[in-house]
Amino acid sequence: VSLSLMSMIVKDIVSGCPRNNFRQSKLTHLLQPALTGRCKLGLVFTLNPCSSRGATSSVQFAKNMMKMPDAKIVRNPMTMTEAQLLAASEQLMAKEAAVRVQLQSAEERQRVVEEENELLRRQLRETHAENVTVIE
């Protein structure tokens, strides 16, 4: 219902109707600043190719939104095929594997440094103990 009312209000705005009842639904009331140009509004429309039911009204609504005054329309269709998604997924998994190798290498270097650090501390304690006994 709210989307239908919003569609009617958008249609009225596009046709130049001076009065709109934004309080008819919570959605239109909340989006009034965006629909009247006082702030930015971004909408994404998607259609399921398997379901044509409602697609016509969704396309009409999208067309009306594109006719909104002072609207800056950015058309950036971002569609990926299943093969492209699989390829991108494989690339990400390869990057993850490389990062894991780097992490293991860094952890090994840290372990070596900590062992060297402990050895130096032991040597320092021994040297300190020898110096203390010589002074006494």
Coordinates of C-alpha atoms in Angstrom, one line a residue:
V1 CA 0.0 0.0 0.0
S2 CA 2.8 2.4 0.9
L3 CA 4.6 1.8 -2.3
S4 CA 1.4 2.3 -4.3
L5 CA 0.8 5.7 -2.5
M6 CA 4.4 6.6 -3.2
S7 CA 4.0 5.8 -6.8
M8 CA 0.9 8.0 -7.0
I9 CA 2.8 10.9 -5.3
V10 CA 5.7 10.5 -7.7
K11 CA 3.4 10.5 -10.6
D12 CA 1.7 13.7 -9.3
I13 CA 5.1 15.4 -8.8
V14 CA 6.2 14.4 -12.3
S15 CA 3.0 15.8 -13.8
G16 CA 3.4 19.0 -11.9
C17 CA 0.6 18.7 -9.4
P18 CA 1.2 21.4 -6.7
R19 CA -0.3 19.5 -3.7
N20 CA 0.7 16.1 -2.5
N21 CA -0.5 14.3 0.6
F22 CA 2.7 12.9 1.9
R23 CA 1.1 11.9 5.2
Q24 CA -1.0 9.2 3.6
S25 CA 1.6 6.6 4.4
K26 CA 4.6 6.4 6.7
L27 CA 6.9 5.7 3.7
T28 CA 5.9 8.8 1.8
H29 CA 6.0 10.9 4.9
L30 CA 9.6 9.8 5.7
L31 CA 10.7 10.3 2.1
Q32 CA 9.1 13.7 1.6
P33 CA 12.4 15.6 1.9
A34 CA 13.9 13.3 -0.7
L35 CA 10.9 13.4 -3.0
T36 CA 10.7 17.2 -2.9
G37 CA 14.4 17.7 -3.7
R38 CA 15.6 18.9 -0.2
C39 CA 17.9 15.9 0.1
K40 CA 19.4 13.2 -2.0
L41 CA 17.6 9.9 -2.7
G42 CA 19.0 6.8 -4.3
L43 CA 16.9 3.9 -5.4
V44 CA 17.8 0.6 -6.9
F45 CA 15.3 -1.3 -9.1
T46 CA 15.7 -4.9 -9.7
L47 CA 13.5 -7.3 -11.6
N48 CA 13.4 -11.1 -11.4
P49 CA 13.4 -12.5 -14.9
C50 CA 11.4 -15.5 -13.6
S51 CA 8.6 -13.3 -12.3
S52 CA 6.9 -11.0 -14.6
R53 CA 4.1 -10.3 -12.1
G54 CA 4.4 -6.7 -10.9
A55 CA 7.3 -6.0 -13.3
T56 CA 5.2 -3.7 -15.4
S57 CA 4.3 -1.5 -12.5
S58 CA 7.9 -1.6 -11.2
V59 CA 9.2 -0.4 -14.5
Q60 CA 6.6 2.3 -14.8
F61 CA 7.5 3.5 -11.2
A62 CA 11.2 3.5 -12.1
K63 CA 10.4 5.5 -15.3
N64 CA 8.5 8.1 -13.2
M65 CA 11.3 8.3 -10.7
M66 CA 13.7 9.1 -13.5
K67 CA 11.5 12.0 -14.6
M68 CA 11.6 13.6 -11.1
P69 CA 12.6 17.2 -11.3
D70 CA 16.2 18.0 -10.4
A71 CA 17.0 14.3 -10.3
K72 CA 20.5 13.2 -11.2
I73 CA 20.2 9.8 -12.7
V74 CA 23.2 7.5 -12.5
R75 CA 22.8 4.4 -14.7
N76 CA 25.3 1.8 -13.7
P77 CA 24.0 -1.6 -14.6
M78 CA 26.0 -4.1 -12.6
T79 CA 25.2 -7.5 -13.7
M80 CA 27.5 -10.5 -13.5
T81 CA 27.0 -13.9 -15.0
E82 CA 27.4 -17.0 -12.9
A83 CA 30.7 -17.7 -14.6
Q84 CA 32.0 -14.2 -13.7
L85 CA 30.8 -14.6 -10.1
L86 CA 32.7 -17.9 -9.9
A87 CA 35.8 -16.4 -11.4
A88 CA 35.7 -13.5 -8.9
S89 CA 35.1 -15.9 -6.1
E90 CA 38.2 -18.0 -7.2
Q91 CA 40.3 -14.8 -7.3
L92 CA 39.2 -13.8 -3.8
M93 CA 40.0 -17.3 -2.5
A94 CA 43.5 -17.2 -4.2
K95 CA 44.1 -13.8 -2.5
E96 CA 43.0 -15.2 0.8
A97 CA 45.4 -18.1 0.5
A98 CA 48.3 -15.7 -0.3
V99 CA 47.4 -13.5 2.7
R100 CA 47.3 -16.6 4.9
V101 CA 50.8 -17.6 3.7
Q102 CA 52.0 -14.0 4.5
L103 CA 50.4 -14.2 7.9
Q104 CA 52.1 -17.6 8.7
S105 CA 55.5 -16.1 7.6
A106 CA 55.0 -13.0 9.7
E107 CA 54.0 -15.2 12.7
E108 CA 57.1 -17.4 12.2
R109 CA 59.3 -14.2 12.1
Q110 CA 57.6 -13.0 15.2
R111 CA 58.3 -16.3 17.0
V112 CA 62.0 -16.1 16.0
V113 CA 62.3 -12.5 17.2
E114 CA 60.6 -13.4 20.5
E115 CA 63.1 -16.3 21.0
E116 CA 66.0 -14.1 20.2
N117 CA 64.6 -11.5 22.6
E118 CA 64.3 -14.1 25.4
L119 CA 67.9 -15.2 24.8
L120 CA 69.2 -11.7 25.0
R121 CA 67.2 -11.1 28.2
R122 CA 68.8 -14.3 29.7
Q123 CA 72.2 -13.1 28.7
L124 CA 71.6 -9.7 30.2
R125 CA 70.4 -11.2 33.5
E126 CA 73.5 -13.4 33.6
T127 CA 75.8 -10.5 32.8
H128 CA 74.1 -8.4 35.4
A129 CA 74.4 -11.2 38.0
E130 CA 78.2 -11.6 37.2
N131 CA 78.7 -7.8 37.6
V132 CA 76.9 -7.7 40.9
T133 CA 79.0 -10.6 42.3
V134 CA 82.2 -8.9 41.2
I135 CA 81.3 -5.6 42.9
E136 CA 80.5 -7.3 46.2

